[in-house]
mmCIF file of C-alpha atoms in Angstrom:
data_model
loop_
_atom_site.group_PDB
_atom_site.id
_atom_site.type_symbol
_atom_site.label_atom_id
_atom_site.label_comp_id
_atom_site.label_asym_id
_atom_site.label_seq_id
_atom_site.Cartn_x
_atom_site.Cartn_y
_atom_site.Cartn_z
ATOM 1 C CA PHE A 149 30.588 183.749 86.991
ATOM 2 C CA TRP A 150 28.497 185.929 89.307
ATOM 3 C CA GLN A 151 30.746 188.933 88.817
ATOM 4 C CA GLU A 152 30.106 188.735 85.107
ATOM 5 C CA LYS A 153 26.384 188.371 85.666
ATOM 6 C CA LYS A 154 25.905 191.121 88.270
ATOM 7 C CA GLY A 155 25.298 193.718 85.648
ATOM 8 C CA GLY A 156 23.294 191.351 83.512
ATOM 9 C CA TRP A 157 20.410 189.152 84.505
ATOM 10 C CA LYS A 158 19.837 190.619 87.987
ATOM 11 C CA LYS A 159 19.145 194.056 86.508
ATOM 12 C CA GLU A 160 17.073 192.462 83.804
ATOM 13 C CA GLU A 161 15.081 190.610 86.428
ATOM 14 C CA LYS A 162 14.394 193.824 88.283
ATOM 15 C CA ARG A 163 13.361 195.568 85.074
ATOM 16 C CA GLY A 164 11.119 192.626 84.188
ATOM 17 C CA LYS A 165 9.348 192.785 87.516
ATOM 18 C CA GLU A 166 8.663 196.466 87.134
ATOM 19 C CA LYS A 167 7.212 196.005 83.658
ATOM 20 C CA THR A 168 4.975 193.131 84.729
ATOM 21 C CA LYS A 169 3.710 194.737 87.923
ATOM 22 C CA SER A 170 0.522 195.885 86.286
ATOM 23 C CA ALA A 171 -0.039 192.458 84.815
ATOM 24 C CA ARG A 172 0.239 190.823 88.235
ATOM 25 C CA MET A 173 -2.172 193.343 89.655
ATOM 26 C CA ALA A 174 -4.587 192.320 86.963
ATOM 27 C CA GLY A 175 -4.510 188.786 88.394
ATOM 28 C CA LYS A 176 -2.007 186.909 86.256
ATOM 29 C CA TYR A 177 -0.554 185.282 89.385
ATOM 30 C CA ASP A 178 3.053 185.017 90.474
ATOM 31 C CA ILE A 179 3.831 182.351 87.900
ATOM 32 C CA MET A 180 5.402 185.285 86.025
ATOM 33 C CA ASP A 181 8.077 185.473 88.720
ATOM 34 C CA ALA A 182 8.772 181.787 88.267
ATOM 35 C CA LEU A 183 9.225 182.305 84.541
ATOM 36 C CA GLY A 184 11.988 184.837 85.189
ATOM 37 C CA PRO A 185 13.159 187.872 83.205
ATOM 38 C CA GLY A 186 12.233 186.335 79.872
ATOM 39 C CA VAL A 187 8.537 186.689 80.676
ATOM 40 C CA ASP A 188 8.376 189.981 78.781
ATOM 41 C CA ASP A 189 9.285 188.203 75.592
ATOM 42 C CA LEU A 190 6.302 185.828 75.756
ATOM 43 C CA PRO A 191 3.728 186.419 73.004
ATOM 44 C CA PRO A 192 0.253 187.761 73.953
ATOM 45 C CA GLU A 193 -1.428 184.515 72.971
ATOM 46 C CA PHE A 194 0.474 182.790 75.792
ATOM 47 C CA TRP A 195 -1.581 184.712 78.343
ATOM 48 C CA GLU A 196 -4.868 184.095 76.534
ATOM 49 C CA ASN A 197 -4.815 180.517 77.847
ATOM 50 C CA TYR A 198 -4.656 181.752 81.432
ATOM 51 C CA LYS A 199 -7.343 183.376 83.503
ATOM 52 C CA VAL A 200 -7.240 185.146 86.846
ATOM 53 C CA VAL A 201 -6.984 182.551 89.643
ATOM 54 C CA ASP A 202 -6.419 182.585 93.351
ATOM 55 C CA GLU A 203 -3.746 180.646 95.226
ATOM 56 C CA ALA A 204 -5.954 177.580 95.429
ATOM 57 C CA GLY A 205 -7.171 177.935 91.884
ATOM 58 C CA ASP A 206 -7.185 175.545 88.951
ATOM 59 C CA TRP A 207 -3.429 175.869 88.275
ATOM 60 C CA GLN A 208 -3.153 172.853 90.555
ATOM 61 C CA GLU A 209 -5.061 170.874 87.932
ATOM 62 C CA HIS A 210 -2.051 171.061 85.603
ATOM 63 C CA PRO A 211 -0.190 167.704 85.698
ATOM 64 C CA LEU A 212 3.015 169.528 86.602
ATOM 65 C CA PHE A 213 1.511 170.720 89.910
ATOM 66 C CA SER A 214 -1.205 168.126 90.470
ATOM 67 C CA ASP A 215 -1.285 166.028 93.651
ATOM 68 C CA ALA A 216 -2.600 163.088 91.591
ATOM 69 C CA THR A 217 -0.208 160.144 91.835
ATOM 70 C CA THR A 218 -1.926 157.861 89.297
ATOM 71 C CA ILE A 219 -3.944 158.237 86.118
ATOM 72 C CA GLU A 220 -7.072 157.176 87.973
ATOM 73 C CA ASP A 221 -6.569 159.878 90.617
ATOM 74 C CA ALA A 222 -6.096 162.463 87.907
ATOM 75 C CA GLU A 223 -9.341 161.408 86.200
ATOM 76 C CA LYS A 224 -11.277 161.532 89.489
ATOM 77 C CA THR A 225 -10.066 165.027 90.375
ATOM 78 C CA GLY A 226 -10.704 166.283 86.880
ATOM 79 C CA THR A 227 -7.087 167.239 86.168
ATOM 80 C CA LYS A 228 -6.864 169.022 82.838
ATOM 81 C CA TYR A 229 -4.498 168.335 79.925
ATOM 82 C CA MET A 230 -5.175 164.591 79.988
ATOM 83 C CA ASP A 231 -3.942 164.340 76.440
ATOM 84 C CA ASP A 232 -0.457 165.017 77.790
ATOM 85 C CA LEU A 233 -0.757 161.943 80.020
ATOM 86 C CA ALA A 234 -1.831 159.522 77.299
ATOM 87 C CA SER A 235 1.574 157.902 77.049
ATOM 88 C CA MET A 236 1.738 157.537 80.850
ATOM 89 C CA LYS A 237 -1.600 155.764 80.855
ATOM 90 C CA LYS A 238 -0.421 153.423 78.121
ATOM 91 C CA ARG A 239 2.771 152.621 80.016
ATOM 92 C CA GLU A 240 0.867 151.762 83.190
ATOM 93 C CA LYS A 241 -1.126 149.118 81.357
ATOM 94 C CA GLU A 242 1.868 147.556 79.558
ATOM 95 C CA THR A 243 3.660 144.448 80.842
ATOM 96 C CA PRO A 244 7.469 144.396 81.315
ATOM 97 C CA LEU A 245 7.676 142.323 78.126
ATOM 98 C CA ASP A 246 5.650 144.915 76.197
ATOM 99 C CA ARG A 247 7.931 147.691 77.401
ATOM 100 C CA ALA A 248 11.068 145.638 76.690
ATOM 101 C CA GLU A 249 9.867 144.939 73.150
ATOM 102 C CA ASP A 250 9.192 148.644 72.620
ATOM 103 C CA PHE A 251 12.741 149.452 73.718
ATOM 104 C CA LYS A 252 14.084 146.726 71.456
ATOM 105 C CA GLU A 253 12.264 148.148 68.434
ATOM 106 C CA GLU A 254 13.551 151.622 69.230
ATOM 107 C CA GLY A 255 17.062 150.168 69.518
ATOM 108 C CA ASN A 256 16.710 148.424 66.170
ATOM 109 C CA ALA A 257 15.647 151.664 64.526
ATOM 110 C CA CYS A 258 18.587 153.570 66.048
ATOM 111 C CA LEU A 259 21.051 150.874 65.009
ATOM 112 C CA LYS A 260 19.854 151.055 61.419
ATOM 113 C CA ALA A 261 19.853 154.867 61.469
ATOM 114 C CA GLY A 262 23.652 154.996 61.517
ATOM 115 C CA LYS A 263 26.685 155.775 63.659
ATOM 116 C CA LYS A 264 25.165 158.931 65.123
ATOM 117 C CA TYR A 265 22.484 156.874 66.908
ATOM 118 C CA TRP A 266 24.512 153.845 68.035
ATOM 119 C CA ASP A 267 24.846 155.067 71.621
ATOM 120 C CA GLU A 268 21.094 155.526 71.750
ATOM 121 C CA ALA A 269 20.617 152.010 70.378
ATOM 122 C CA PHE A 270 22.897 150.636 73.104
ATOM 123 C CA GLY A 271 20.848 152.493 75.729
ATOM 124 C CA ASN A 272 17.526 151.180 74.408
ATOM 125 C CA TYR A 273 18.734 147.565 74.445
ATOM 126 C CA THR A 274 19.996 148.133 77.981
ATOM 127 C CA ARG A 275 16.550 149.408 79.018
ATOM 128 C CA ALA A 276 15.000 146.348 77.448
ATOM 129 C CA ILE A 277 17.308 144.108 79.483
ATOM 130 C CA LEU A 278 16.557 146.016 82.690
ATOM 131 C CA GLU A 279 12.824 145.450 82.269
ATOM 132 C CA LYS A 280 13.513 141.816 83.286
ATOM 133 C CA CYS A 281 10.630 140.556 81.234
ATOM 134 C CA GLY A 282 10.939 136.999 82.596
ATOM 135 C CA SER A 283 11.621 135.367 79.222
ATOM 136 C CA ASP A 284 15.103 133.929 78.651
ATOM 137 C CA HIS A 285 14.330 133.809 74.943
ATOM 138 C CA HIS A 286 13.677 137.547 74.773
ATOM 139 C CA GLN A 287 16.474 138.476 77.179
ATOM 140 C CA SER A 288 18.855 136.530 74.928
ATOM 141 C CA ILE A 289 17.770 138.620 71.960
ATOM 142 C CA TYR A 290 18.297 141.887 73.835
ATOM 143 C CA HIS A 291 21.814 140.885 74.895
ATOM 144 C CA SER A 292 22.607 139.689 71.375
ATOM 145 C CA ASN A 293 21.377 142.948 69.855
ATOM 146 C CA ARG A 294 23.436 144.961 72.317
ATOM 147 C CA ALA A 295 26.446 142.839 71.360
ATOM 148 C CA GLN A 296 25.897 143.926 67.748
ATOM 149 C CA VAL A 297 26.083 147.590 68.769
ATOM 150 C CA SER A 298 29.401 146.919 70.530
ATOM 151 C CA LEU A 299 30.679 145.119 67.428
ATOM 152 C CA VAL A 300 29.986 148.026 65.102
ATOM 153 C CA LYS A 301 31.647 150.336 67.656
ATOM 154 C CA HIS A 302 34.699 148.028 67.693
ATOM 155 C CA ASN A 303 34.272 147.373 71.414
ATOM 156 C CA TYR A 304 34.899 143.650 71.076
ATOM 157 C CA GLY A 305 35.287 142.928 74.785
ATOM 158 C CA LYS A 306 31.773 144.201 75.585
ATOM 159 C CA ALA A 307 30.394 142.486 72.507
ATOM 160 C CA LEU A 308 31.799 139.155 73.679
ATOM 161 C CA LEU A 309 30.321 139.532 77.175
ATOM 162 C CA ASP A 310 26.829 140.228 75.799
ATOM 163 C CA ALA A 311 27.052 137.487 73.178
ATOM 164 C CA LYS A 312 28.074 134.906 75.779
ATOM 165 C CA MET A 313 25.229 135.983 78.057
ATOM 166 C CA ALA A 314 22.821 135.654 75.141
ATOM 167 C CA ILE A 315 24.112 132.120 74.472
ATOM 168 C CA LYS A 316 23.803 131.222 78.147
ATOM 169 C CA LEU A 317 20.164 132.341 78.129
ATOM 170 C CA ASN A 318 19.418 130.615 74.829
ATOM 171 C CA PRO A 319 22.057 128.270 73.308
ATOM 172 C CA SER A 320 19.994 128.168 70.087
ATOM 173 C CA ASN A 321 20.497 131.882 69.415
ATOM 174 C CA ILE A 322 22.553 131.589 66.229
ATOM 175 C CA LYS A 323 23.054 135.352 65.951
ATOM 176 C CA ALA A 324 24.658 135.340 69.387
ATOM 177 C CA GLN A 325 26.964 132.511 68.298
ATOM 178 C CA TYR A 326 27.935 134.528 65.225
ATOM 179 C CA ARG A 327 28.594 137.685 67.237
ATOM 180 C CA ALA A 328 30.659 135.821 69.816
ATOM 181 C CA ALA A 329 32.701 134.218 67.027
ATOM 182 C CA LYS A 330 33.281 137.591 65.361
ATOM 183 C CA ALA A 331 34.295 139.317 68.591
ATOM 184 C CA LEU A 332 36.770 136.541 69.363
ATOM 185 C CA LEU A 333 38.153 136.727 65.829
ATOM 186 C CA MET A 334 38.847 140.440 66.270
ATOM 187 C CA LEU A 335 40.389 139.764 69.690
ATOM 188 C CA LYS A 336 42.721 137.237 68.001
ATOM 189 C CA LYS A 337 41.347 134.374 70.084
ATOM 190 C CA TYR A 338 41.033 132.181 67.038
ATOM 191 C CA LYS A 339 40.570 128.804 68.705
ATOM 192 C CA GLU A 340 37.630 130.059 70.792
ATOM 193 C CA SER A 341 36.184 131.739 67.720
ATOM 194 C CA LEU A 342 36.258 128.416 65.870
ATOM 195 C CA ASN A 343 34.428 126.750 68.765
ATOM 196 C CA HIS A 344 31.544 129.233 68.492
ATOM 197 C CA CYS A 345 31.498 128.792 64.722
ATOM 198 C CA ASP A 346 31.115 125.040 65.160
ATOM 199 C CA GLU A 347 28.310 125.491 67.694
ATOM 200 C CA GLY A 348 26.481 127.893 65.390
ATOM 201 C CA LEU A 349 26.893 125.657 62.347
ATOM 202 C CA LYS A 350 25.216 122.839 64.265
ATOM 203 C CA LEU A 351 22.110 125.018 64.186
ATOM 204 C CA ASP A 352 22.542 126.051 60.550
ATOM 205 C CA ASP A 353 25.297 124.343 58.592
ATOM 206 C CA ALA A 354 24.847 126.718 55.634
ATOM 207 C CA ASN A 355 25.108 129.996 57.550
ATOM 208 C CA GLU A 356 27.303 132.160 55.333
ATOM 209 C CA GLY A 357 28.390 134.506 58.094
ATOM 210 C CA LEU A 358 29.632 131.705 60.320
ATOM 211 C CA LEU A 359 31.312 129.926 57.416
ATOM 212 C CA ASP A 360 33.168 133.119 56.506
ATOM 213 C CA ILE A 361 34.355 133.687 60.080
ATOM 214 C CA LYS A 362 35.395 130.039 60.385
ATOM 215 C CA LYS A 363 37.520 130.322 57.261
ATOM 216 C CA LYS A 364 39.256 133.465 58.531
ATOM 217 C CA ALA A 365 39.713 132.152 62.070
ATOM 218 C CA SER A 366 41.074 128.830 60.830
ATOM 219 C CA ALA A 367 43.713 130.519 58.643
ATOM 220 C CA ALA A 368 44.697 132.960 61.398
ATOM 221 C CA TRP A 369 44.877 130.185 64.002
ATOM 222 C CA SER A 370 47.206 128.109 61.794
ATOM 223 C CA GLU A 371 49.487 131.112 61.351
ATOM 224 C CA GLN A 372 49.363 131.822 65.059
ATOM 225 C CA GLU A 373 50.382 128.237 65.879
ATOM 226 C CA LYS A 374 53.312 128.485 63.460
ATOM 227 C CA GLU A 375 54.482 131.664 65.163
ATOM 228 C CA LYS A 376 54.207 129.993 68.578
ATOM 229 C CA LYS A 377 56.325 127.089 67.405
ATOM 230 C CA MET A 378 58.925 129.421 65.940
ATOM 231 C CA LYS A 379 59.062 131.414 69.172
ATOM 232 C CA GLU A 380 59.412 128.223 71.189
ATOM 233 C CA ILE A 381 62.256 127.037 68.945
ATOM 234 C CA GLU A 382 63.931 130.440 69.311
ATOM 235 C CA ARG A 383 63.480 130.343 73.084
ATOM 236 C CA MET A 384 65.012 126.868 73.287
ATOM 237 C CA ARG A 385 67.893 127.980 71.081
ATOM 238 C CA GLU A 386 68.563 131.002 73.271
ATOM 239 C CA GLU A 387 68.405 128.876 76.394
ATOM 240 C CA ALA A 388 70.886 126.436 74.861
ATOM 241 C CA GLN A 389 73.167 129.314 73.944
ATOM 242 C CA THR A 390 72.859 130.716 77.462
ATOM 243 C CA ARG A 391 73.700 127.348 79.009
ATOM 244 C CA SER A 392 76.655 126.997 76.663
ATOM 245 C CA PHE A 393 77.764 130.566 77.434
ATOM 246 C CA HIS A 394 77.505 129.961 81.175
ATOM 247 C CA ALA A 395 79.443 126.716 80.870
ATOM 248 C CA GLN A 396 82.240 128.435 78.950
ATOM 249 C CA CYS A 397 82.298 131.309 81.463
ATOM 250 C CA LYS A 398 82.626 128.847 84.334
ATOM 251 C CA LYS A 399 85.450 127.125 82.512
ATOM 252 C CA ARG A 400 87.277 130.472 82.255
ATOM 253 C CA GLY A 401 86.535 131.389 85.871
ATOM 254 C CA TYR A 402 84.135 134.209 84.972
ATOM 255 C CA LYS A 403 81.151 135.061 87.181
ATOM 256 C CA ILE A 404 78.089 136.714 85.587
ATOM 257 C CA GLY A 405 75.609 138.915 87.468
ATOM 258 C CA PRO A 406 72.590 141.057 86.580
ATOM 259 C CA ASP A 407 72.937 144.342 84.711
ATOM 260 C CA ALA A 408 73.682 147.251 87.060
ATOM 261 C CA TYR A 409 74.074 150.032 84.483
ATOM 262 C CA GLY A 410 71.328 149.621 81.861
ATOM 263 C CA VAL A 411 73.548 150.480 78.903
ATOM 264 C CA TRP A 412 72.861 147.337 76.855
ATOM 265 C CA ALA A 413 69.786 145.102 76.859
ATOM 266 C CA ASP A 414 71.949 142.017 77.436
ATOM 267 C CA SER A 415 75.611 141.091 77.610
ATOM 268 C CA GLY A 416 75.871 141.079 73.796
ATOM 269 C CA MET A 417 78.987 138.955 74.105
ATOM 270 C CA SER A 418 80.067 137.348 70.834
ATOM 271 C CA ILE A 419 82.665 134.728 69.961
ATOM 272 C CA SER A 420 85.547 135.326 67.604
ATOM 273 C CA LYS A 421 85.405 133.211 64.465
ATOM 274 C CA ILE A 422 89.205 133.215 64.331
ATOM 275 C CA ASP A 423 90.215 131.769 67.698
ATOM 276 C CA SER A 424 86.868 131.339 69.562
ATOM 277 C CA SER A 425 87.831 134.003 72.093
ATOM 278 C CA PHE A 426 85.129 136.031 73.850
ATOM 279 C CA LEU A 427 84.492 139.517 72.466
ATOM 280 C CA TRP A 428 82.961 141.561 75.291
ATOM 281 C CA PRO A 429 81.054 144.840 74.997
ATOM 282 C CA THR A 430 82.820 146.930 77.619
ATOM 283 C CA LEU A 431 81.998 150.198 79.375
ATOM 284 C CA PHE A 432 84.676 152.712 80.422
ATOM 285 C CA ILE A 433 83.355 155.442 82.742
ATOM 286 C CA TYR A 434 85.136 158.755 83.423
ATOM 287 C CA PRO A 435 83.340 159.946 86.593
ATOM 288 C CA GLU A 436 85.214 163.243 86.989
ATOM 289 C CA SER A 437 84.196 164.378 83.502
ATOM 290 C CA GLN A 438 80.824 162.590 83.622
ATOM 291 C CA GLN A 439 81.587 160.910 80.320
ATOM 292 C CA SER A 440 81.857 157.296 79.115
ATOM 293 C CA ASP A 441 82.978 155.138 76.214
ATOM 294 C CA GLY A 442 81.269 151.938 75.129
ATOM 295 C CA LEU A 443 83.307 149.394 73.221
ATOM 296 C CA ALA A 444 81.366 146.928 71.098
ATOM 297 C CA GLU A 445 84.051 144.220 71.156
ATOM 298 C CA PHE A 446 86.892 143.917 73.674
ATOM 299 C CA ASP A 447 88.826 140.716 72.919
ATOM 300 C CA GLU A 448 89.471 138.896 76.172
ATOM 301 C CA ASN A 449 93.043 138.240 75.006
ATOM 302 C CA ASP A 450 93.812 141.975 74.631
ATOM 303 C CA THR A 451 95.310 143.955 77.488
ATOM 304 C CA ILE A 452 93.545 146.868 79.157
ATOM 305 C CA GLU A 453 96.271 149.241 77.902
ATOM 306 C CA GLU A 454 95.835 148.112 74.283
ATOM 307 C CA GLN A 455 92.177 149.111 74.385
ATOM 308 C CA LEU A 456 92.932 152.381 76.160
ATOM 309 C CA GLN A 457 95.419 153.315 73.450
ATOM 310 C CA ARG A 458 92.560 153.037 70.941
ATOM 311 C CA ILE A 459 90.242 155.391 72.805
ATOM 312 C CA LEU A 460 92.737 157.584 74.759
ATOM 313 C CA PRO A 461 95.888 157.507 72.613
ATOM 314 C CA ASP A 462 99.045 159.084 74.030
ATOM 315 C CA SER A 463 99.989 160.641 70.704
ATOM 316 C CA GLY A 464 96.586 161.295 69.213
ATOM 317 C CA PRO A 465 94.118 164.169 69.675
ATOM 318 C CA PRO A 466 92.259 164.314 73.016
ATOM 319 C CA ALA A 467 88.616 163.471 73.422
ATOM 320 C CA PRO A 468 86.254 166.386 72.648
ATOM 321 C CA TRP A 469 85.366 166.690 76.346
ATOM 322 C CA ASP A 470 89.040 166.519 77.526
ATOM 323 C CA SER A 471 89.925 170.202 77.127
ATOM 324 C CA GLU A 472 92.839 169.945 79.564
ATOM 325 C CA PHE A 473 94.402 166.965 77.785
ATOM 326 C CA LYS A 474 94.456 164.964 81.040
ATOM 327 C CA TYR A 475 93.240 161.562 79.853
ATOM 328 C CA ARG A 476 96.079 159.523 78.367
ATOM 329 C CA ALA A 477 96.277 155.747 78.186
ATOM 330 C CA SER A 478 99.684 155.653 79.859
ATOM 331 C CA THR A 479 98.830 157.988 82.735
ATOM 332 C CA VAL A 480 95.228 157.248 83.753
ATOM 333 C CA GLU A 481 94.330 154.714 86.426
ATOM 334 C CA VAL A 482 91.720 152.003 85.871
ATOM 335 C CA TYR A 483 89.519 150.529 88.633
ATOM 336 C CA TYR A 484 86.686 148.068 89.017
ATOM 337 C CA LEU A 485 84.278 147.624 91.940
ATOM 338 C CA SER A 486 84.548 144.182 93.491
ATOM 339 C CA PHE A 487 81.292 142.294 94.085
ATOM 340 C CA CYS A 488 79.356 145.161 92.478
ATOM 341 C CA VAL A 489 76.390 142.774 92.041
ATOM 342 C CA LYS A 490 75.515 139.287 93.240
ATOM 343 C CA PRO A 491 76.284 136.544 90.731
ATOM 344 C CA LEU A 492 73.448 134.748 88.974
ATOM 345 C CA PRO A 493 72.501 131.363 90.526
ATOM 346 C CA PRO A 494 74.695 129.244 88.212
ATOM 347 C CA PHE A 495 77.792 131.160 89.430
ATOM 348 C CA ARG A 496 77.205 131.266 93.180
ATOM 349 C CA ASP A 497 78.854 128.026 94.187
ATOM 350 C CA GLY A 498 81.936 128.586 96.334
ATOM 351 C CA ILE A 499 81.626 132.385 96.311
ATOM 352 C CA GLN A 500 82.719 134.186 99.475
ATOM 353 C CA TYR A 501 81.094 137.597 99.493
ATOM 354 C CA LYS A 502 82.988 140.586 100.816
ATOM 355 C CA GLN A 503 82.394 144.309 101.211
ATOM 356 C CA PRO A 504 82.579 145.994 97.757
ATOM 357 C CA ARG A 505 85.774 147.932 97.290
ATOM 358 C CA TRP A 506 87.632 149.682 94.505
ATOM 359 C CA VAL A 507 90.389 147.560 92.991
ATOM 360 C CA ARG A 508 93.061 149.067 90.790
ATOM 361 C CA VAL A 509 93.744 147.183 87.551
ATOM 362 C CA ASN A 510 97.201 146.423 86.186
ATOM 363 C CA LYS A 511 96.843 147.796 82.662
ATOM 364 C CA LYS A 512 99.359 145.253 81.380
ATOM 365 C CA GLU A 513 96.984 142.412 82.229
ATOM 366 C CA LYS A 514 94.708 140.817 79.690
ATOM 367 C CA LEU A 515 90.994 141.279 80.051
ATOM 368 C CA SER A 516 90.604 137.543 80.740
ATOM 369 C CA GLN A 517 92.996 137.823 83.708
ATOM 370 C CA VAL A 518 90.983 140.662 85.224
ATOM 371 C CA LEU A 519 87.577 139.043 84.658
ATOM 372 C CA SER A 520 88.678 135.761 86.245
ATOM 373 C CA ARG A 521 89.612 137.368 89.553
ATOM 374 C CA PRO A 522 87.665 135.893 92.522
ATOM 375 C CA ASP A 523 86.097 139.261 93.439
ATOM 376 C CA PHE A 524 85.159 140.382 89.892
ATOM 377 C CA VAL A 525 81.470 139.826 89.087
ATOM 378 C CA ILE A 526 80.588 140.837 85.530
ATOM 379 C CA PRO A 527 77.315 142.851 85.532
ATOM 380 C CA GLN A 528 76.387 141.372 82.120
ATOM 381 C CA TYR A 529 79.335 143.254 80.556
ATOM 382 C CA PRO A 530 82.677 144.451 82.019
ATOM 383 C CA VAL A 531 82.659 147.961 83.523
ATOM 384 C CA PHE A 532 85.765 149.969 84.428
ATOM 385 C CA HIS A 533 86.197 153.418 85.990
ATOM 386 C CA VAL A 534 88.999 155.600 84.662
ATOM 387 C CA LEU A 535 90.528 158.335 86.862
ATOM 388 C CA VAL A 536 93.283 160.890 86.507
ATOM 389 C CA PRO A 537 95.725 160.455 89.451
ATOM 390 C CA ASN A 538 96.918 163.132 91.888
ATOM 391 C CA THR A 539 93.834 165.321 91.690
ATOM 392 C CA ASN A 540 91.398 166.514 94.360
ATOM 393 C CA TYR A 541 88.625 164.560 92.650
ATOM 394 C CA HIS A 542 90.726 161.377 92.733
ATOM 395 C CA GLU A 543 90.931 161.495 96.529
ATOM 396 C CA ALA A 544 87.303 162.543 97.046
ATOM 397 C CA PHE A 545 85.983 159.835 94.724
ATOM 398 C CA PHE A 546 87.037 156.946 96.937
ATOM 399 C CA LYS A 547 85.861 158.612 100.141
ATOM 400 C CA GLU A 548 82.393 159.317 98.788
ATOM 401 C CA SER A 549 81.796 156.181 96.716
ATOM 402 C CA VAL A 550 82.664 153.171 98.872
ATOM 403 C CA GLY A 551 80.157 152.828 101.687
ATOM 404 C CA GLY A 552 77.701 155.136 99.901
ATOM 405 C CA TRP A 553 75.461 154.349 96.957
ATOM 406 C CA TRP A 554 77.794 151.636 95.707
ATOM 407 C CA ASN A 555 77.067 149.765 98.918
ATOM 408 C CA GLU A 556 73.359 149.986 98.167
ATOM 409 C CA LYS A 557 73.911 148.645 94.652
#
C-alpha cells in the first residue's frame, strides 16, 4: 500500500504545503495542515468564514474543539454554532420512553420503506429496546416489531425469540401471538403454532390472520402426524424383519457383525421365493490387483466354485484388469478372515474369541457351510479374498496382513 502511495499523496502533501505557505503566513492557522493535501481544492468562500486567530483564539468555540461537556456549559462560554447542537439539547431533555418511541417510529418507517431498509428497521427497534424505558407494555411492542422484521427476512428463529419475549412482557399483545404462530408455522412446529393461535383468538376470535395460520397449521399438523405413524409402522416392521432375520441366522448357525467395508448400506440379504434360501450380497476382493467384484445375490446353497465360474470362468475371457490371465476359478485360492469383527449382541452367546487369522476356503463347499463355521463372523455381508497362488505377493500378503491393520479392525 505505502509503496504505491510513495509517489502519490506524500508528494502532493509537500506541494500543498508549499502552495499554502503564504496563506499560513497571512494568519489562516495550521488548520490547513490538518485538512491535508486537498486544502488547495477548497473554494475561496470557505476561507471567508475564517479570520486570523491565535492559538488560543475562538476556534475553540467550535463544538468540535470546545471543552464544554453539556449544553449549559456551551451556552455559558458562548460557544458558537449552537444551531448544530439543537438535536443534542432536545435529546438531553427527553425521557428514555421518548427516545424509545422515536426509535420505534423510525423503525416503522424503515420497515414500510422496503427490503433495502429492513436492517435499519431492525437496528432502530433494537435501540428502542436498549433504552429500557421501564414500561413492559412498550417493551413488548418493540420486541414484537423486531420480530416482524425477522419474519420478513425469513429469520424465523429470531422472530420466535422476540415474539415470545413480547408475549412474556404483555400476554395481551395479539400481534406478538400472531408473529409467534407464524414463525412456528414456518419452522414446521405446527402443534406449538396452534397453541399460539388459540391464545391469540382468546383476545380476538375474529382475527383473520390468526384464523388463516390456524387453518394452515392444523392441516400441516394432521399430515405430520400421519407421516409419524407411517414411519413408526415402518420402523416396527423393520424391527420385526430384523428379529426374524436374526432368528433364522441363529437357526443356521450364522453370526452377524457390523459392517467393516462400507460397500452396502446394510446386509441387503433377501429370501428366495422358490425355496426360502438366503440370497446374500457378497464381496470378492482381489488385493494383488486392487480390484473387487460385488455379487447382488449369492444363494447360500451354491458352492464357492459355482459363483467363481460366473465371474472368473476358466474358458471365458479374462477380466479387463487381468492382463496376464492369472485369475481362473479353478486355480485361484479363496480366504476369509476369522473373527474379522465382533458379533452383534444377539449372536455373542457361547462365542470364544480368538486371534484373527486367514482361513482358506474349500471351493467345493456351499456358502452355507462356510458361513456357519464357528470362527466366521459375517460383517453384514460375506467377504472373501481371492489370491493367485505361488507368487511373491501371495507370500507377502499373509506376512503383512495378519497382526497389522487387520488386527486393529
